[in-house]
Amino acid sequence: MSTSTVNPRRWWALGVLATAQFMVIMDTSIIGVALPQMQRDLGFTQGDLSWVFNAYVIAFGGLLLLGGRLSDLLGARRVFAAGWVVLTVGSVVAAAAGSASVEIVGRAVQGAGGALIAPASMTLLMMLFGHSPNELGKALALYGAAAPAGGTAGVFLGGVFTQWASWPWIFVIYIPIGLSTLAATGLLPAVGRRRGGIDLLGAAAVTAGLALAVFAVVRAPEVGWGSTQTLLELGGAAVLLTLFLVIQKASKAPLMPLSIWRTPGLGISNAAMALLGAAWIPMWYFLNLYLQQVLGYGAFASGAALLPMTALLMLFMTTLTGRLLGRFGAKPLIATGLLVLAAGLVWLSAVEPTGTFLVDVLPASLVAATGMSLAYIPALMSAMAGAPPEQAGLASGIVNTTYQVGSALGLAALTALAASQGADRLGDLPALTEGFGSAFLAAAAIAAAGALATALLMKGSKPPATAAAQKSAAETERVNS
């Protein structure tokens, strides 16, 4: 990933990559405030509504490793461009959907596009800035800042489009941006093809296993957790995921070489990311529903109500987290962040049917956002820090996959829990509130478990960004000598 030639257009290229990161993250947040209108127009049930989100994250998380492999073999710039084509096509399908099933297909296609874009972006970033530890640190900070910026923009734009246009416009926006990004790919460095096989069977096994697991959890409240159908689906998911591991061990060109798990700190960092996603994404999902279905907010008002939380998240990630990471290292920030997130979720679990934004939502959501801002970047960097430079892209793909899988499974499980506690009774405000409160409390337990696991199992280390930069610098020196 390192290079002895400095690309003179690298900062312009970083703008293209940061735009990609911005859009991929915005794709997960922009739909939140539109969910109630999509439910009415497309005929989603309350339980199945989460598939608007899950279809994206399953495809995204399940295909990230394949996207990384394709990036290695076909060239990162080609795969980056192909990802934007796929994402744009998925956006057209999602915008034009006239039924729940078509909408889910469109969202899955969008997720597949994101799975091509994300690993290619990281590979290109390391190629552009691997020559200099200082520049690499700055580039990673700007690239990382694009994530909370995308989350903030998604919440706001989702409210604007849904309130004053219609929900399909939250997908139409991707079409001109996708075409513009494709036109700018010439700024990115060209990478030659490499010989090697593509583990399509492994990609199919891991994606199908994840999808079947989420489907089983979502449907379990209707058919019964102990029913034959649920047990068969969960068993099938376990078989498929086990098959994936067997394929990786036997394959000469695996999507995920199992040796990567010998990287120090990779396992616990990924566990922390999975639990972080399993707590954070359900909180964001149910908070949207509480604002609209209980407090009666419109789409724009709901989006605006979440802006303080997302703005604080962006501010802390871009100004505070990096400094704390450099001073204290990853472990205390991850553990503290998850614990603070848990505290915010416990606070949210006390929401009332007659609650108000200023009392029931704002302070608790700011506490939760503080926790997320402390934990996310340290967990991401910790997962990548121990990997050698040539496997940094793979480590990034694994930790992103873990976060998306945790998000999908956490949302599926907590949707089922909320429904069992009354969140499927539209119009019954006490029942809805009780269901949402139960989901918030369960999410708090997940975050607290992540904090405990991090405190007990993660070894203390120097700041991960510094370690990664030193490895990159050493590799550059070796190449130049």
Coordinates of C-alpha atoms in Angstrom, one line a residue, residues 78-468:
R78 CA -12.2 0.1 -11.0
V79 CA -14.1 -1.5 -8.0
F80 CA -14.7 2.0 -6.5
A81 CA -16.3 3.1 -9.8
A82 CA -18.3 -0.1 -10.1
G83 CA -19.6 0.3 -6.6
W84 CA -21.0 3.7 -7.5
V85 CA -22.7 2.3 -10.5
V86 CA -24.4 -0.4 -8.4
L87 CA -25.3 2.1 -5.6
T88 CA -26.9 4.4 -8.2
V89 CA -28.9 1.6 -9.8
G90 CA -30.1 0.5 -6.3
S91 CA -31.1 4.1 -5.6
V92 CA -33.2 4.2 -8.7
V93 CA -35.0 0.9 -7.8
A94 CA -35.6 2.1 -4.2
A95 CA -37.0 5.5 -5.3
A96 CA -39.3 3.9 -7.8
A97 CA -40.5 1.0 -5.5
G98 CA -44.2 0.6 -5.4
S99 CA -44.2 -2.3 -2.9
A100 CA -42.4 -3.4 0.2
S101 CA -40.6 -6.3 -1.6
V102 CA -39.2 -4.0 -4.4
E103 CA -38.1 -1.5 -1.8
I104 CA -36.1 -4.2 0.1
V105 CA -34.5 -5.3 -3.2
G106 CA -33.5 -1.7 -3.9
R107 CA -32.0 -1.3 -0.5
A108 CA -30.0 -4.6 -0.8
V109 CA -28.6 -3.4 -4.2
Q110 CA -27.6 -0.1 -2.5
G111 CA -25.8 -2.2 0.2
A112 CA -24.0 -4.2 -2.4
G113 CA -22.7 -1.0 -4.0
G114 CA -21.5 0.3 -0.6
A115 CA -19.7 -3.0 0.0
L116 CA -17.6 -2.4 -3.1
I117 CA -17.0 1.3 -2.4
A118 CA -15.9 1.0 1.3
P119 CA -12.9 -1.3 1.0
A120 CA -11.7 0.2 -2.3
S121 CA -11.8 3.6 -0.6
M122 CA -9.6 2.5 2.2
T123 CA -7.1 0.8 -0.2
L124 CA -6.9 4.0 -2.3
L125 CA -6.4 6.2 0.8
M126 CA -3.5 4.0 2.0
M127 CA -2.0 4.2 -1.4
L128 CA -2.3 8.0 -1.6
F129 CA -0.9 8.7 1.9
G130 CA 1.1 5.7 3.0
H131 CA 4.3 7.5 2.2
S132 CA 3.9 9.9 5.2
P133 CA 2.8 9.1 8.8
N134 CA 1.8 12.7 9.3
E135 CA -0.2 13.0 6.1
L136 CA -1.8 9.6 6.7
G137 CA -3.0 10.7 10.2
K138 CA -4.5 13.9 8.7
A139 CA -6.1 12.0 5.8
L140 CA -7.6 9.4 8.2
A141 CA -9.0 12.1 10.4
L142 CA -10.7 13.9 7.5
Y143 CA -11.9 10.6 6.1
G144 CA -13.2 9.6 9.5
A145 CA -15.0 12.9 9.9
A146 CA -17.0 12.3 6.8
A147 CA -18.9 9.5 8.6
P148 CA -20.5 11.6 11.3
A149 CA -21.0 14.4 8.8
G150 CA -22.9 11.9 6.6
G151 CA -25.0 10.8 9.6
T152 CA -25.9 14.4 10.4
A153 CA -26.7 15.3 6.8
G154 CA -28.8 12.1 6.4
V155 CA -31.0 12.9 9.4
F156 CA -31.6 16.5 8.3
L157 CA -32.1 15.8 4.5
G158 CA -34.3 12.8 5.3
G159 CA -36.6 15.2 7.2
V160 CA -36.5 17.9 4.5
F161 CA -37.3 15.6 1.6
T162 CA -39.9 13.6 3.4
Q163 CA -41.7 16.6 4.8
W164 CA -41.7 18.9 1.7
A165 CA -41.4 16.4 -1.2
S166 CA -41.9 12.7 -0.6
W167 CA -39.8 9.8 0.7
P168 CA -38.6 8.6 -2.8
W169 CA -36.4 11.8 -2.9
I170 CA -34.2 10.4 -0.1
F171 CA -33.0 7.9 -2.8
V172 CA -33.2 10.2 -5.8
I173 CA -30.4 12.4 -4.3
Y174 CA -27.9 9.6 -4.8
I175 CA -28.3 9.7 -8.6
P176 CA -26.6 13.0 -9.4
I177 CA -24.1 12.5 -6.6
G178 CA -23.2 9.1 -7.9
L179 CA -22.8 10.4 -11.5
S180 CA -20.6 13.3 -10.3
T181 CA -18.4 10.9 -8.3
L182 CA -18.0 8.6 -11.2
A183 CA -16.9 11.6 -13.3
A184 CA -14.2 12.4 -10.6
T185 CA -12.7 9.0 -10.4
G186 CA -9.9 10.1 -12.7
L187 CA -8.4 11.8 -9.7
L188 CA -7.8 8.5 -8.1
P189 CA -4.6 6.4 -8.7
A190 CA -4.9 3.6 -11.2
V191 CA -4.0 0.1 -9.9
G192 CA -3.2 -2.8 -12.1
R193 CA -4.9 -6.1 -12.0
R194 CA -3.5 -9.0 -10.0
R195 CA -3.8 -12.7 -10.6
G196 CA -5.9 -14.7 -8.1
G197 CA -9.2 -16.4 -7.5
I198 CA -12.4 -15.0 -6.2
D199 CA -14.1 -16.9 -3.4
L200 CA -17.7 -16.6 -4.6
L201 CA -18.7 -19.6 -2.6
G202 CA -17.4 -18.1 0.6
A203 CA -19.2 -14.8 -0.2
A204 CA -22.4 -16.6 -0.8
A205 CA -22.2 -18.6 2.4
V206 CA -21.5 -15.7 4.7
T207 CA -24.1 -13.4 3.1
A208 CA -26.8 -16.1 3.1
G209 CA -25.9 -17.1 6.7
L210 CA -26.2 -13.5 8.0
A211 CA -29.5 -13.0 6.1
L212 CA -31.0 -16.2 7.4
A213 CA -30.0 -15.4 11.0
V214 CA -31.6 -11.9 10.8
F215 CA -34.7 -13.3 9.1
A216 CA -35.1 -15.9 11.9
V217 CA -34.8 -13.3 14.6
V218 CA -37.2 -10.9 13.0
R219 CA -39.9 -13.6 12.4
A220 CA -39.5 -15.4 15.7
P221 CA -42.1 -13.3 17.6
E222 CA -44.7 -14.3 15.1
V223 CA -44.0 -18.0 14.7
G224 CA -42.4 -18.6 18.2
W225 CA -38.8 -18.8 19.4
G226 CA -39.1 -22.5 20.0
S227 CA -41.0 -23.3 16.8
T228 CA -39.6 -25.7 14.3
Q229 CA -39.3 -22.9 11.7
T230 CA -37.2 -20.7 13.9
L231 CA -34.9 -23.5 15.0
L232 CA -34.4 -24.6 11.5
E233 CA -33.6 -21.1 10.3
L234 CA -31.2 -20.5 13.1
G235 CA -29.6 -23.9 12.6
G236 CA -29.3 -23.2 8.8
A237 CA -27.6 -19.9 9.6
A238 CA -25.1 -21.6 11.9
V239 CA -24.4 -24.2 9.2
L240 CA -23.8 -21.6 6.5
L241 CA -21.5 -19.5 8.7
T242 CA -19.6 -22.6 9.8
L243 CA -19.3 -23.5 6.1
F244 CA -17.9 -20.1 5.4
L245 CA -15.1 -20.7 8.0
V246 CA -14.4 -24.1 6.5
I247 CA -14.1 -22.6 3.0
Q248 CA -11.8 -19.9 4.3
K249 CA -9.5 -22.5 5.8
A250 CA -9.4 -24.7 2.6
S251 CA -9.3 -22.0 0.0
K252 CA -6.1 -20.8 -1.7
A253 CA -7.6 -17.4 -2.1
P254 CA -9.9 -16.9 0.9
L255 CA -12.0 -13.7 1.4
M256 CA -10.8 -13.7 5.0
P257 CA -7.5 -15.6 5.7
L258 CA -8.0 -17.0 9.2
S259 CA -4.5 -16.0 10.1
I260 CA -5.6 -12.4 10.3
W261 CA -7.2 -13.3 13.7
R262 CA -3.7 -13.7 15.2
T263 CA -3.4 -9.9 14.9
P264 CA -3.1 -8.6 18.5
G265 CA -6.3 -6.9 19.7
L266 CA -8.3 -7.7 16.5
G267 CA -10.8 -10.1 18.1
I268 CA -11.8 -7.9 21.1
S269 CA -11.9 -4.8 19.0
N270 CA -14.3 -6.5 16.6
A271 CA -16.4 -7.7 19.5
A272 CA -16.6 -4.1 20.8
M273 CA -17.6 -2.8 17.4
A274 CA -20.3 -5.5 17.1
L275 CA -21.8 -4.6 20.5
L276 CA -21.5 -0.9 19.7
G277 CA -23.5 -1.4 16.5
A278 CA -26.0 -3.6 18.3
A279 CA -26.7 -0.9 20.8
W280 CA -26.4 2.3 18.7
I281 CA -28.4 1.5 15.6
P282 CA -31.5 0.2 17.5
M283 CA -31.4 3.4 19.6
W284 CA -31.4 5.6 16.5
Y285 CA -34.2 3.4 14.9
F286 CA -36.5 3.4 17.9
L287 CA -35.9 7.0 18.8
N288 CA -37.2 8.0 15.3
L289 CA -40.3 5.9 15.9
Y290 CA -40.9 7.3 19.3
L291 CA -40.7 10.9 18.0
Q292 CA -43.1 10.3 15.2
Q293 CA -45.5 7.6 16.5
V294 CA -45.7 8.7 20.1
L295 CA -44.9 12.4 20.3
G296 CA -46.5 13.0 16.9
Y297 CA -43.6 14.8 15.2
G298 CA -43.6 15.2 11.4
A299 CA -40.7 14.0 9.3
F300 CA -38.9 17.3 9.3
A301 CA -39.4 18.0 13.0
S302 CA -38.2 14.4 13.8
G303 CA -35.0 15.0 11.7
A304 CA -34.4 18.4 13.3
A305 CA -34.9 16.8 16.8
L306 CA -32.0 14.4 16.1
L307 CA -29.7 17.1 14.8
P308 CA -28.3 18.1 18.3
M309 CA -27.3 14.5 18.9
T310 CA -25.7 14.0 15.5
A311 CA -24.0 17.4 15.5
L312 CA -22.5 16.6 18.9
L313 CA -21.3 13.3 17.6
M314 CA -19.6 15.0 14.6
L315 CA -18.1 17.7 16.8
F316 CA -16.6 15.3 19.3
M317 CA -15.3 12.9 16.7
T318 CA -13.5 15.6 14.8
T319 CA -12.1 17.6 17.7
L320 CA -12.0 15.6 20.9
T321 CA -11.7 11.9 20.2
G322 CA -8.4 12.1 18.3
R323 CA -6.7 14.0 21.1
L324 CA -8.0 11.7 23.8
L325 CA -6.9 8.7 21.7
G326 CA -3.4 10.1 21.4
R327 CA -3.2 10.7 25.1
F328 CA -4.8 7.6 26.6
G329 CA -5.0 4.9 23.9
A330 CA -7.9 2.9 22.7
K331 CA -8.9 0.7 25.7
P332 CA -10.1 3.4 28.2
L333 CA -11.9 5.3 25.5
I334 CA -13.8 2.3 24.1
A335 CA -14.8 1.0 27.6
T336 CA -15.8 4.5 28.8
G337 CA -17.6 5.3 25.6
L338 CA -19.7 2.1 25.8
L339 CA -20.5 2.8 29.4
V340 CA -21.6 6.3 28.7
L341 CA -23.7 5.1 25.8
A342 CA -25.3 2.6 28.2
A343 CA -26.1 5.4 30.6
G344 CA -27.8 7.4 27.9
L345 CA -29.9 4.4 26.8
V346 CA -31.0 3.7 30.4
W347 CA -32.1 7.3 30.5
L348 CA -34.0 6.9 27.2
S349 CA -35.7 3.8 28.5
A350 CA -37.7 6.0 30.9
V351 CA -39.6 7.8 28.0
E352 CA -43.2 8.6 28.7
P353 CA -46.3 8.5 26.4
T354 CA -46.9 12.1 27.3
G355 CA -43.2 13.0 27.2
T356 CA -41.5 16.0 25.6
F357 CA -38.4 16.4 23.5
L358 CA -36.6 18.7 26.0
V359 CA -37.2 16.3 28.9
D360 CA -37.4 12.8 27.5
V361 CA -35.2 12.9 24.4
L362 CA -32.6 15.7 24.2
P363 CA -30.5 15.2 27.4
A364 CA -30.4 11.4 27.1
S365 CA -29.6 11.4 23.4
L366 CA -26.7 13.8 24.0
V367 CA -25.3 11.5 26.6
A368 CA -25.6 8.5 24.2
A369 CA -24.0 10.5 21.4
T370 CA -21.1 11.4 23.7
G371 CA -20.5 7.7 24.4
M372 CA -20.6 6.8 20.7
S373 CA -18.2 9.5 19.8
L374 CA -15.7 8.2 22.4
A375 CA -15.9 4.6 21.4
Y376 CA -16.3 4.3 17.6
I377 CA -13.0 5.7 16.2
P378 CA -10.8 4.1 18.9
A379 CA -12.4 0.7 18.3
L380 CA -12.0 1.1 14.5
M381 CA -8.3 2.1 14.8
S382 CA -7.6 -0.5 17.4
A383 CA -8.8 -3.2 15.0
M384 CA -6.5 -2.0 12.3
A385 CA -3.5 -1.1 14.3
G386 CA -2.0 -4.5 14.8
A387 CA -2.3 -5.6 11.2
P388 CA 0.7 -5.3 8.9
P389 CA 0.3 -2.6 6.2
E390 CA -0.5 -5.2 3.5
Q391 CA -3.5 -6.4 5.5
A392 CA -4.8 -3.0 6.7
G393 CA -7.5 -3.1 4.1
L394 CA -8.6 -6.6 5.2
A395 CA -8.6 -5.6 8.8
S396 CA -10.7 -2.5 7.9
G397 CA -13.1 -4.7 6.0
I398 CA -13.5 -7.2 8.9
V399 CA -14.2 -4.5 11.5
N400 CA -16.7 -2.7 9.2
T401 CA -18.4 -6.1 8.5
T402 CA -18.5 -6.8 12.3
Y403 CA -20.2 -3.4 13.0
Q404 CA -22.8 -3.9 10.3
V405 CA -23.5 -7.5 11.4
G406 CA -23.9 -6.4 15.0
S407 CA -26.2 -3.6 13.8
A408 CA -28.4 -5.9 11.8
L409 CA -28.6 -8.6 14.5
G410 CA -29.1 -6.1 17.3
L411 CA -31.9 -4.3 15.4
A412 CA -33.6 -7.6 14.5
A413 CA -33.5 -8.9 18.1
L414 CA -34.6 -5.6 19.7
T415 CA -37.4 -5.2 17.1
A416 CA -38.7 -8.6 18.2
L417 CA -38.4 -7.6 21.8
A418 CA -40.1 -4.3 21.3
A419 CA -42.9 -5.9 19.4
S420 CA -43.5 -8.5 22.2
Q421 CA -43.8 -5.6 24.7
G422 CA -46.3 -3.6 22.7
A423 CA -44.4 -1.7 20.0
D424 CA -46.5 -3.4 17.3
R425 CA -49.8 -1.7 18.5
L426 CA -49.9 1.4 16.4
G427 CA -52.1 4.1 17.9
D428 CA -51.8 2.7 21.5
L429 CA -49.3 5.2 22.9
P430 CA -48.7 3.5 26.3
A431 CA -48.0 0.2 24.6
L432 CA -45.8 1.8 21.9
T433 CA -43.8 3.6 24.6
E434 CA -43.4 0.5 26.7
G435 CA -42.1 -1.4 23.7
F436 CA -39.6 1.3 22.8
G437 CA -38.5 1.7 26.4
S438 CA -37.8 -2.1 26.6
A439 CA -35.7 -1.9 23.5
F440 CA -33.7 1.1 24.9
L441 CA -33.1 -0.8 28.1
A442 CA -31.9 -4.0 26.3
A443 CA -29.6 -1.8 24.1
A444 CA -28.1 -0.4 27.3
A445 CA -27.4 -3.9 28.5
I446 CA -25.6 -4.7 25.2
A447 CA -23.5 -1.5 25.5
A448 CA -22.6 -2.3 29.2
A449 CA -21.6 -5.8 28.2
G450 CA -19.3 -4.3 25.5
A451 CA -17.7 -2.0 28.1
L452 CA -17.1 -4.9 30.5
A453 CA -15.6 -7.1 27.8
T454 CA -13.3 -4.3 26.7
A455 CA -12.1 -3.6 30.2
L456 CA -11.4 -7.2 31.0
L457 CA -10.0 -8.5 27.7
M458 CA -8.4 -5.7 25.8
K459 CA -4.7 -5.2 26.5
G460 CA -3.5 -1.6 26.9
S461 CA -1.4 -0.3 24.0
K462 CA -0.1 2.9 22.6
P463 CA -2.5 5.0 20.4
P464 CA -3.5 2.8 17.4
A465 CA -3.1 5.6 14.9
T466 CA 0.5 6.1 15.9
A467 CA 1.2 2.4 15.6
A468 CA -0.3 2.2 12.1

